[in-house]
């Protein structure tokens, strides 16, 4: 049926091409910096203007009356192109015609306009869609087409659908089924193809747009999975005359309630008096649960690796140094590594430093407060790194490294223990 309807479809009209050139391309007055002459790149008119007669960055062509941007350049030609979409009907089908208009402009000549149709979308009254378009080719850009091949039935793809989102020619025709399903001519910044498919194929979108809930309609049409999850809850909220001012926030509430095993059809949960307060409360609760699970997982990892750690590093247990102010002590368990990483906000635990046979981890403290975490390289026998909170150095950094290096022999003696 689509191929039959496509036969004999008239070419893009001159009015549409003229509109596309006027609205979608730039209009320039080319000016050679070494002369007083200005060239209208639309109609080809040339005229001289003295500096006193020039007004700002825009001029009006005395021949065609068009407002032009002044461009100082030695160029003599200008090539532009733009995609646009025409909405029309054919044999009871809604048609979206995507075309590419090109302009060739030369100094002293009228603009030359050419137009090539790229693809056509045909939609029936149930929202089913077919595409007739040019064949795509290999190239450096997505919109590379075989312009000399014919328009044929094609599989839909992201390129065709993306091109159909470009500016709409204002003169449009629609099938009556669109108006029947709630379309009023307003697109609410949505892609026409997406909107038409939705309201023709899904009664839920028809319900939303007919009831005037356009913000909800726009949210769900761009997030169809959200609609599938919460449609029944949404209907329950409406039956209870609950006003949803922020649909995104309300959907987040439904999603969190669902994750907590709550009944998302119960008005007690889905119709809170203060949506923001309830949203924030659930957010905190879920974050606290996630933090508990993380700590439980870390504790399990620590317990699992504790024996292995003792076998590897047990001979170093008890090592500690001080210079009177700073105290440095070796970490003697995986749990101590976890606590050190949690307090200092770095990866000494999560990166499993305690399983590295060639390094030894120390904690430097002042009056019992952690200052920096020190990694000592057991192969090169020097400090590999010493880091404070969030891996930043402190004012005691050099002093800590110096204290470690002065006591390196104590570490060496422990290594000789069988």
Short mmCIF file of C-alpha atoms in Angstrom, two decimals:
data_model
loop_
_atom_site.label_atom_id
_atom_site.label_comp_id
_atom_site.label_asym_id
_atom_site.label_seq_id
_atom_site.Cartn_x
_atom_site.Cartn_y
_atom_site.Cartn_z
CA UNK A 1 0.00 0.00 0.00
CA UNK A 2 2.81 2.41 0.89
CA UNK A 3 4.66 1.84 -2.38
CA UNK A 4 1.43 2.35 -4.29
CA UNK A 5 0.68 5.59 -2.43
CA UNK A 6 4.23 6.81 -2.99
CA UNK A 7 3.93 6.57 -6.76
CA UNK A 8 3.07 9.89 -8.34
CA UNK A 9 3.84 11.89 -5.18
CA UNK A 10 4.64 15.43 -6.42
CA UNK A 11 8.12 16.83 -5.87
CA UNK A 12 8.88 19.41 -3.18
CA UNK A 13 7.21 22.68 -4.16
CA UNK A 14 8.95 25.97 -4.86
CA UNK A 15 7.23 27.67 -1.92
CA UNK A 16 8.66 25.11 0.50
CA UNK A 17 12.14 25.46 -0.98
CA UNK A 18 11.90 29.26 -0.81
CA UNK A 19 10.82 29.07 2.83
CA UNK A 20 13.72 26.73 3.67
CA UNK A 21 16.25 29.09 2.04
CA UNK A 22 14.80 32.16 3.75
CA UNK A 23 14.47 30.64 7.22
CA UNK A 24 17.20 28.01 7.47
CA UNK A 25 20.19 29.55 5.69
CA UNK A 26 22.26 32.63 6.44
CA UNK A 27 22.00 35.74 4.26
CA UNK A 28 25.22 37.67 3.71
CA UNK A 29 26.56 40.83 2.22
CA UNK A 30 30.11 39.94 1.15
CA UNK A 31 32.54 42.83 1.43
CA UNK A 32 36.07 42.92 0.10
CA UNK A 33 38.16 44.58 2.84
CA UNK A 34 40.06 46.58 0.21
CA UNK A 35 37.02 48.23 -1.41
CA UNK A 36 33.76 50.01 -0.66
CA UNK A 37 31.67 47.51 -2.64
CA UNK A 38 29.17 45.19 -0.99
CA UNK A 39 27.65 42.16 -2.67
CA UNK A 40 24.25 40.70 -1.84
CA UNK A 41 24.80 36.94 -2.05
CA UNK A 42 21.04 36.37 -2.49
CA UNK A 43 20.09 38.52 -5.48
CA UNK A 44 23.58 39.37 -6.75
CA UNK A 45 23.17 43.13 -6.41
CA UNK A 46 26.39 45.11 -5.89
CA UNK A 47 26.63 48.59 -4.45
CA UNK A 48 29.12 50.92 -2.79
CA UNK A 49 28.86 52.20 0.76
CA UNK A 50 31.18 54.69 2.40
CA UNK A 51 32.23 54.23 6.00
CA UNK A 52 29.83 56.99 7.05
CA UNK A 53 26.93 55.19 5.34
CA UNK A 54 27.60 51.80 6.93
CA UNK A 55 25.46 50.87 9.95
CA UNK A 56 26.74 48.11 12.22
CA UNK A 57 27.11 44.48 11.22
CA UNK A 58 23.89 44.32 9.16
CA UNK A 59 22.78 45.94 5.92
CA UNK A 60 19.57 45.99 3.90
CA UNK A 61 19.98 45.17 0.22
CA UNK A 62 18.57 48.09 -1.85
CA UNK A 63 17.50 45.64 -4.55
CA UNK A 64 15.77 42.70 -2.81
CA UNK A 65 15.19 44.40 0.57
CA UNK A 66 16.65 41.52 2.57
CA UNK A 67 18.53 42.16 5.81
CA UNK A 68 22.07 40.84 5.36
CA UNK A 69 24.96 40.02 7.67
CA UNK A 70 28.12 41.83 6.67
CA UNK A 71 31.07 39.49 6.15
CA UNK A 72 34.51 40.82 5.33
CA UNK A 73 36.07 38.23 3.06
CA UNK A 74 37.96 37.72 -0.16
CA UNK A 75 35.76 34.73 -1.03
CA UNK A 76 33.51 34.95 -4.06
CA UNK A 77 31.29 31.92 -3.48
CA UNK A 78 29.11 30.58 -0.69
CA UNK A 79 27.59 27.09 -0.34
CA UNK A 80 24.98 26.25 2.30
CA UNK A 81 22.62 23.39 3.02
CA UNK A 82 19.81 22.64 5.45
CA UNK A 83 17.39 19.80 6.20
CA UNK A 84 13.67 20.43 6.73
CA UNK A 85 10.49 18.39 7.09
CA UNK A 86 7.12 18.70 5.40
CA UNK A 87 4.01 17.18 6.99
CA UNK A 88 1.34 16.13 4.51
CA UNK A 89 -1.13 13.32 3.78
CA UNK A 90 -1.49 10.72 1.06
CA UNK A 91 -4.28 8.17 0.60
CA UNK A 92 -5.28 8.37 4.26
CA UNK A 93 -1.68 8.07 5.49
CA UNK A 94 0.32 10.67 7.42
CA UNK A 95 3.51 11.51 5.51
CA UNK A 96 6.69 13.14 6.82
CA UNK A 97 8.87 14.24 3.94
CA UNK A 98 12.49 15.00 4.80
CA UNK A 99 14.34 17.12 2.25
CA UNK A 100 17.77 18.72 1.85
CA UNK A 101 17.93 22.18 0.33
CA UNK A 102 21.24 23.48 -1.03
CA UNK A 103 22.25 26.95 -2.15
CA UNK A 104 25.07 28.03 -4.44
CA UNK A 105 25.81 31.74 -4.19
CA UNK A 106 28.32 33.74 -6.23
CA UNK A 107 29.17 37.41 -6.26
CA UNK A 108 27.13 39.27 -8.85
CA UNK A 109 24.72 36.35 -9.46
CA UNK A 110 21.35 35.28 -8.10
CA UNK A 111 21.34 32.39 -5.67
CA UNK A 112 20.91 28.93 -7.23
CA UNK A 113 18.66 26.60 -5.24
CA UNK A 114 18.42 22.82 -5.44
CA UNK A 115 16.39 20.42 -3.32
CA UNK A 116 16.64 16.65 -2.87
CA UNK A 117 14.23 14.55 -0.90
CA UNK A 118 16.01 12.15 1.48
CA UNK A 119 13.25 10.00 2.96
CA UNK A 120 9.52 9.76 3.55
CA UNK A 121 7.79 8.32 6.59
CA UNK A 122 4.32 6.89 6.09
CA UNK A 123 2.13 6.29 9.16
CA UNK A 124 -1.27 4.68 9.18
CA UNK A 125 -4.09 5.30 11.66
CA UNK A 126 -2.64 2.70 14.08
CA UNK A 127 0.81 4.28 14.19
CA UNK A 128 2.48 1.64 12.04
CA UNK A 129 5.35 3.11 10.08
CA UNK A 130 7.18 2.50 6.79
CA UNK A 131 10.14 4.38 5.30
CA UNK A 132 10.92 5.14 1.68
CA UNK A 133 14.29 6.79 1.22
CA UNK A 134 17.66 7.06 -0.46
CA UNK A 135 20.25 4.38 0.06
CA UNK A 136 22.88 5.20 2.66
CA UNK A 137 26.54 4.92 1.67
CA UNK A 138 29.87 4.66 3.46
CA UNK A 139 31.36 8.02 4.33
CA UNK A 140 32.80 10.25 7.05
CA UNK A 141 29.35 11.52 8.06
CA UNK A 142 26.11 9.82 9.06
CA UNK A 143 24.10 11.55 6.35
CA UNK A 144 25.93 10.09 3.36
CA UNK A 145 23.43 9.04 0.69
CA UNK A 146 23.46 7.81 -2.88
CA UNK A 147 21.81 10.89 -4.34
CA UNK A 148 21.61 9.46 -7.85
CA UNK A 149 19.80 6.30 -6.77
CA UNK A 150 16.05 6.04 -6.53
CA UNK A 151 13.83 6.25 -3.45
CA UNK A 152 12.97 2.75 -2.28
CA UNK A 153 11.43 0.98 0.71
CA UNK A 154 14.08 0.90 3.46
CA UNK A 155 14.54 -0.31 7.01
CA UNK A 156 14.16 2.51 9.49
CA UNK A 157 17.31 3.67 11.27
CA UNK A 158 18.58 6.42 13.55
CA UNK A 159 19.74 8.58 10.64
CA UNK A 160 16.34 8.81 8.95
CA UNK A 161 14.56 9.37 12.28
CA UNK A 162 17.06 12.04 13.34
CA UNK A 163 16.68 13.95 10.08
CA UNK A 164 12.90 13.97 10.56
CA UNK A 165 13.39 16.15 13.68
CA UNK A 166 14.68 19.13 11.67
CA UNK A 167 12.55 22.33 11.27
CA UNK A 168 8.99 21.94 10.01
CA UNK A 169 7.56 23.72 7.01
CA UNK A 170 4.68 25.74 8.55
CA UNK A 171 2.06 24.71 5.99
CA UNK A 172 1.02 21.20 7.09
CA UNK A 173 -1.77 18.69 6.59
CA UNK A 174 -2.75 15.97 9.06
CA UNK A 175 -4.87 12.84 8.90
CA UNK A 176 -8.14 13.15 10.91
CA UNK A 177 -7.11 10.28 13.23
CA UNK A 178 -4.46 12.53 14.78
CA UNK A 179 -7.03 15.14 15.75
CA UNK A 180 -9.34 12.37 16.95
CA UNK A 181 -6.58 11.14 19.29
CA UNK A 182 -5.91 14.56 20.79
CA UNK A 183 -3.39 16.26 18.48
CA UNK A 184 -4.04 20.01 18.27
CA UNK A 185 -1.12 21.11 16.11
CA UNK A 186 1.19 21.75 19.08
CA UNK A 187 4.31 19.58 19.32
CA UNK A 188 5.63 20.71 22.75
CA UNK A 189 9.21 20.53 21.38
CA UNK A 190 8.77 16.82 20.61
CA UNK A 191 9.75 15.14 17.36
CA UNK A 192 6.65 14.86 15.12
CA UNK A 193 7.38 11.22 14.25
CA UNK A 194 7.69 10.23 17.92
CA UNK A 195 4.54 12.10 18.87
CA UNK A 196 2.45 10.72 16.00
CA UNK A 197 3.51 7.13 16.67
CA UNK A 198 2.68 7.48 20.36
CA UNK A 199 -0.80 8.97 20.15
CA UNK A 200 -1.84 6.71 17.26
CA UNK A 201 -0.60 3.45 18.76
CA UNK A 202 -0.98 3.83 22.54
CA UNK A 203 -4.23 4.85 24.24
CA UNK A 204 -2.31 5.97 27.34
CA UNK A 205 -0.69 8.87 25.48
CA UNK A 206 -4.06 9.71 23.95
CA UNK A 207 -5.53 9.86 27.47
CA UNK A 208 -2.76 12.13 28.74
CA UNK A 209 -2.92 14.64 25.90
CA UNK A 210 -6.72 14.78 25.84
CA UNK A 211 -6.82 15.43 29.58
CA UNK A 212 -4.48 18.41 29.14
CA UNK A 213 -1.62 16.91 31.18
CA UNK A 214 0.96 17.97 28.62
CA UNK A 215 3.94 18.00 31.01
CA UNK A 216 3.17 14.39 31.96
CA UNK A 217 2.66 13.53 28.29
CA UNK A 218 6.06 14.99 27.35
CA UNK A 219 7.80 13.19 30.22
CA UNK A 220 6.39 9.78 29.40
CA UNK A 221 6.72 10.05 25.64
CA UNK A 222 10.48 10.53 26.01
CA UNK A 223 10.69 7.85 28.75
CA UNK A 224 8.29 5.08 27.69
CA UNK A 225 9.75 2.64 30.24
CA UNK A 226 8.62 4.98 33.04
CA UNK A 227 5.07 4.81 31.73
CA UNK A 228 5.10 1.01 31.67
CA UNK A 229 6.28 0.91 35.29
CA UNK A 230 3.89 3.40 36.84
CA UNK A 231 0.78 3.62 34.65
CA UNK A 232 -1.44 1.71 37.09
CA UNK A 233 -0.09 3.81 39.97
CA UNK A 234 -0.71 6.95 37.92
CA UNK A 235 -4.35 6.00 37.37
CA UNK A 236 -4.74 5.32 41.09
CA UNK A 237 -3.34 8.75 41.91
CA UNK A 238 -5.77 10.42 39.49
CA UNK A 239 -8.75 8.52 40.91
CA UNK A 240 -7.78 9.88 44.32
CA UNK A 241 -7.61 13.42 42.88
CA UNK A 242 -3.90 13.64 43.67
CA UNK A 243 -2.16 16.54 41.95
CA UNK A 244 1.24 15.67 40.50
CA UNK A 245 3.12 18.93 39.91
CA UNK A 246 6.51 17.32 39.31
CA UNK A 247 6.07 14.12 37.30
CA UNK A 248 9.80 13.29 37.29
CA UNK A 249 10.01 13.51 41.08
CA UNK A 250 6.81 11.49 41.47
CA UNK A 251 8.11 8.73 39.18
CA UNK A 252 11.33 8.57 41.23
CA UNK A 253 9.14 8.06 44.31
CA UNK A 254 7.30 5.17 42.62
CA UNK A 255 10.57 3.57 41.59
CA UNK A 256 11.99 3.81 45.11
CA UNK A 257 8.78 2.46 46.66
CA UNK A 258 8.95 -0.46 44.27
CA UNK A 259 12.55 -1.19 45.24
CA UNK A 260 11.47 -1.22 48.91
CA UNK A 261 8.74 -3.77 48.21
CA UNK A 262 5.92 -1.33 48.93
CA UNK A 263 2.48 -1.54 47.31
CA UNK A 264 2.69 1.03 44.50
CA UNK A 265 -1.09 0.83 44.01
CA UNK A 266 -1.80 2.02 47.54
CA UNK A 267 -2.69 5.73 47.76
CA UNK A 268 -1.10 5.85 51.23
CA UNK A 269 2.33 5.44 49.60
CA UNK A 270 1.91 7.02 46.16
CA UNK A 271 -0.03 10.13 47.22
CA UNK A 272 2.12 11.74 49.94
CA UNK A 273 1.10 15.12 51.34
CA UNK A 274 4.57 16.49 50.64
CA UNK A 275 6.14 14.81 47.62
CA UNK A 276 9.58 16.39 48.07
CA UNK A 277 9.82 15.45 51.74
CA UNK A 278 8.79 11.85 51.12
CA UNK A 279 11.15 11.60 48.14
CA UNK A 280 14.08 12.83 50.24
CA UNK A 281 13.20 10.48 53.12
CA UNK A 282 13.19 7.44 50.85
CA UNK A 283 16.42 8.59 49.20
CA UNK A 284 18.17 8.76 52.57
CA UNK A 285 16.79 5.37 53.58
CA UNK A 286 17.97 3.68 50.38
CA UNK A 287 21.40 5.31 50.65
CA UNK A 288 21.73 4.11 54.24
CA UNK A 289 20.80 0.58 53.16
CA UNK A 290 23.37 0.69 50.39
CA UNK A 291 26.03 1.90 52.83
CA UNK A 292 25.23 -0.93 55.25
CA UNK A 293 25.48 -3.49 52.46
CA UNK A 294 28.80 -2.00 51.38
CA UNK A 295 30.20 -2.23 54.89
CA UNK A 296 28.93 -5.79 55.28
CA UNK A 297 30.61 -6.73 52.02
CA UNK A 298 33.86 -5.09 53.09
CA UNK A 299 33.73 -6.87 56.44
CA UNK A 300 33.22 -10.21 54.68
CA UNK A 301 36.19 -9.53 52.40
CA UNK A 302 38.32 -8.59 55.40
CA UNK A 303 37.42 -11.79 57.24
CA UNK A 304 38.12 -13.90 54.17
CA UNK A 305 41.63 -12.47 53.64
CA UNK A 306 42.65 -12.09 57.29
CA UNK A 307 44.52 -15.40 57.57
CA UNK A 308 46.37 -14.86 54.31
CA UNK A 309 47.39 -11.37 55.42
CA UNK A 310 48.75 -12.66 58.75
CA UNK A 311 50.89 -15.24 56.95
CA UNK A 312 52.32 -12.61 54.62
CA UNK A 313 52.85 -9.71 57.04
CA UNK A 314 52.77 -11.25 60.53
CA UNK A 315 56.53 -10.86 61.04
CA UNK A 316 56.14 -7.06 60.82
CA UNK A 317 53.46 -6.82 63.49
CA UNK A 318 54.44 -4.56 66.40
CA UNK A 319 56.61 -2.21 64.32
CA UNK A 320 56.21 1.40 65.43
CA UNK A 321 58.31 4.56 65.36
CA UNK A 322 58.01 8.02 66.86
CA UNK A 323 59.92 11.29 66.92
CA UNK A 324 58.04 12.63 69.91
CA UNK A 325 55.22 14.21 67.89
CA UNK A 326 54.46 11.80 65.07
CA UNK A 327 53.81 8.12 65.73
CA UNK A 328 53.96 5.58 62.91
CA UNK A 329 52.55 2.08 63.35
CA UNK A 330 52.20 -0.84 60.94
CA UNK A 331 48.62 -1.93 60.18
CA UNK A 332 48.16 -5.41 61.66
CA UNK A 333 44.89 -6.64 60.15
CA UNK A 334 42.72 -6.35 57.05
CA UNK A 335 40.09 -4.66 59.22
CA UNK A 336 42.60 -1.97 60.17
CA UNK A 337 43.21 -1.38 56.44
CA UNK A 338 39.46 -0.99 55.96
CA UNK A 339 39.19 1.50 58.80
CA UNK A 340 42.19 3.42 57.53
CA UNK A 341 40.71 3.68 54.02
CA UNK A 342 37.28 4.72 55.35
CA UNK A 343 38.73 7.41 57.61
CA UNK A 344 41.24 8.78 55.11
CA UNK A 345 38.96 8.48 52.07
CA UNK A 346 41.43 6.69 49.84
CA UNK A 347 41.82 3.23 48.28
CA UNK A 348 44.24 1.51 50.64
CA UNK A 349 41.55 -1.10 51.37
CA UNK A 350 39.48 -1.15 48.17
CA UNK A 351 42.64 -1.55 46.05
CA UNK A 352 43.74 -4.50 48.26
CA UNK A 353 47.11 -3.08 49.26
CA UNK A 354 47.15 -5.59 52.12
CA UNK A 355 47.59 -8.45 49.60
CA UNK A 356 50.64 -6.89 47.97
CA UNK A 357 53.66 -8.94 49.05
CA UNK A 358 56.10 -6.17 48.15
CA UNK A 359 54.64 -3.39 50.26
CA UNK A 360 53.87 -2.67 53.89
CA UNK A 361 51.25 -0.19 55.07
CA UNK A 362 51.74 2.12 58.07
CA UNK A 363 49.49 4.70 59.70
CA UNK A 364 51.04 7.98 60.84
CA UNK A 365 49.20 9.67 63.73
CA UNK A 366 49.51 12.71 66.00
CA UNK A 367 47.89 12.40 69.43
CA UNK A 368 45.94 9.40 68.15
CA UNK A 369 44.53 11.26 65.10
CA UNK A 370 45.38 9.85 61.67
CA UNK A 371 47.53 12.18 59.58
CA UNK A 372 48.83 10.16 56.62
CA UNK A 373 48.92 6.58 55.36
CA UNK A 374 52.38 5.35 54.34
CA UNK A 375 53.22 2.63 51.82
CA UNK A 376 56.73 1.24 52.24
CA UNK A 377 58.26 -0.61 49.26
CA UNK A 378 59.89 -3.83 50.52
CA UNK A 379 61.89 -4.34 47.32
CA UNK A 380 63.37 -0.87 46.83
CA UNK A 381 63.36 -0.27 50.58
CA UNK A 382 61.98 3.22 50.54
CA UNK A 383 58.67 5.02 51.00
CA UNK A 384 56.57 4.48 47.87
CA UNK A 385 53.94 7.05 48.85
CA UNK A 386 52.46 8.83 51.84
CA UNK A 387 48.97 10.30 51.56
CA UNK A 388 46.63 12.24 53.81
CA UNK A 389 42.86 12.58 53.54
CA UNK A 390 41.65 12.22 49.94
CA UNK A 391 45.25 11.47 48.83
CA UNK A 392 46.45 14.98 49.67
CA UNK A 393 49.79 15.70 51.34
CA UNK A 394 49.80 17.33 54.76
CA UNK A 395 52.20 19.80 56.36
CA UNK A 396 53.86 16.82 58.09
CA UNK A 397 54.49 14.94 54.84
CA UNK A 398 58.27 15.40 54.61
CA UNK A 399 58.71 14.78 58.33
CA UNK A 400 56.79 11.48 58.10
CA UNK A 401 58.90 10.27 55.17
CA UNK A 402 62.09 11.24 56.99
CA UNK A 403 60.99 9.33 60.11
CA UNK A 404 60.20 6.24 58.01
CA UNK A 405 63.56 6.32 56.24
CA UNK A 406 65.46 6.67 59.52
CA UNK A 407 63.81 3.46 60.76
CA UNK A 408 64.18 1.43 57.57
CA UNK A 409 66.73 -0.85 59.26
CA UNK A 410 64.09 -1.97 61.77
CA UNK A 411 61.96 -3.14 58.85
CA UNK A 412 64.96 -4.88 57.24
CA UNK A 413 65.66 -6.80 60.46
CA UNK A 414 62.09 -8.09 60.55
CA UNK A 415 62.44 -9.35 56.97
CA UNK A 416 65.25 -11.67 58.09
CA UNK A 417 62.89 -13.48 60.45
CA UNK A 418 62.04 -16.87 58.97
#
